[in-house]
Amino acid sequence: MENAPPEICALRVKTPPKICAPFWKIMCGEDPDVWTCFEKNFASLGHHLTSLGEVS
């Protein structure tokens, strides 16, 4: 799985962003209630995610 593209491991949730606090967060689509959360270890493999920004 470690070679899988980041989007495979993306978790789309309709919850407040703070629910995803342990995860990297990027806005997903046009719905402000929908966040795409990447596990930190998984996100670190997707260096292209850095252009989307990191929320800590």
Short mmCIF file of C-alpha atoms in Angstrom, two decimals:
data_model
loop_
_atom_site.label_atom_id
_atom_site.label_comp_id
_atom_site.label_asym_id
_atom_site.label_seq_id
_atom_site.Cartn_x
_atom_site.Cartn_y
_atom_site.Cartn_z
CA MET A 1 0.00 0.00 0.00
CA GLU A 2 2.94 2.35 0.57
CA ASN A 3 3.18 2.90 -3.19
CA ALA A 4 -0.51 3.70 -3.56
CA PRO A 5 -1.39 7.23 -4.71
CA PRO A 6 -2.38 9.59 -1.84
CA GLU A 7 -5.95 9.94 -3.11
CA ILE A 8 -6.49 6.24 -2.45
CA CYS A 9 -5.97 6.90 1.23
CA ALA A 10 -7.94 10.14 1.27
CA LEU A 11 -10.79 10.25 3.73
CA ARG A 12 -13.71 12.46 2.77
CA VAL A 13 -15.77 13.43 5.77
CA LYS A 14 -18.59 15.89 6.38
CA THR A 15 -17.45 17.06 9.77
CA PRO A 16 -15.90 20.17 11.31
CA PRO A 17 -12.19 20.48 10.36
CA LYS A 18 -11.11 20.00 13.99
CA ILE A 19 -12.18 16.36 13.70
CA CYS A 20 -9.24 15.97 11.32
CA ALA A 21 -6.77 17.67 13.66
CA PRO A 22 -4.30 14.74 13.65
CA PHE A 23 -4.31 14.77 9.86
CA TRP A 24 -3.11 17.02 7.10
CA LYS A 25 -6.09 18.91 5.77
CA ILE A 26 -6.99 20.39 2.42
CA MET A 27 -10.30 21.79 1.28
CA CYS A 28 -12.04 19.27 -0.93
CA GLY A 29 -14.35 20.54 -3.65
CA GLU A 30 -16.55 23.57 -3.12
CA ASP A 31 -18.28 22.37 0.03
CA PRO A 32 -16.58 23.98 3.06
CA ASP A 33 -17.92 21.14 5.22
CA VAL A 34 -16.10 18.51 3.18
CA TRP A 35 -12.45 18.01 4.01
CA THR A 36 -9.93 15.63 2.54
CA CYS A 37 -7.79 14.28 5.33
CA PHE A 38 -4.52 12.50 4.70
CA GLU A 39 -2.76 10.46 7.33
CA LYS A 40 0.51 12.21 8.15
CA ASN A 41 2.66 9.25 7.15
CA PHE A 42 0.76 8.84 3.93
CA ALA A 43 0.83 12.54 3.12
CA SER A 44 4.58 12.63 3.62
CA LEU A 45 4.89 10.24 0.69
CA GLY A 46 2.89 12.56 -1.53
CA HIS A 47 5.36 15.42 -1.83
CA HIS A 48 3.06 17.07 -4.38
CA LEU A 49 0.67 17.78 -1.50
CA THR A 50 3.04 20.44 -0.21
CA SER A 51 1.72 22.79 -2.88
CA LEU A 52 -1.69 22.50 -1.23
CA GLY A 53 -0.33 23.59 2.11
CA GLU A 54 0.00 21.97 5.51
CA VAL A 55 -2.33 22.67 8.42
CA SER A 56 -0.92 21.96 11.85
#
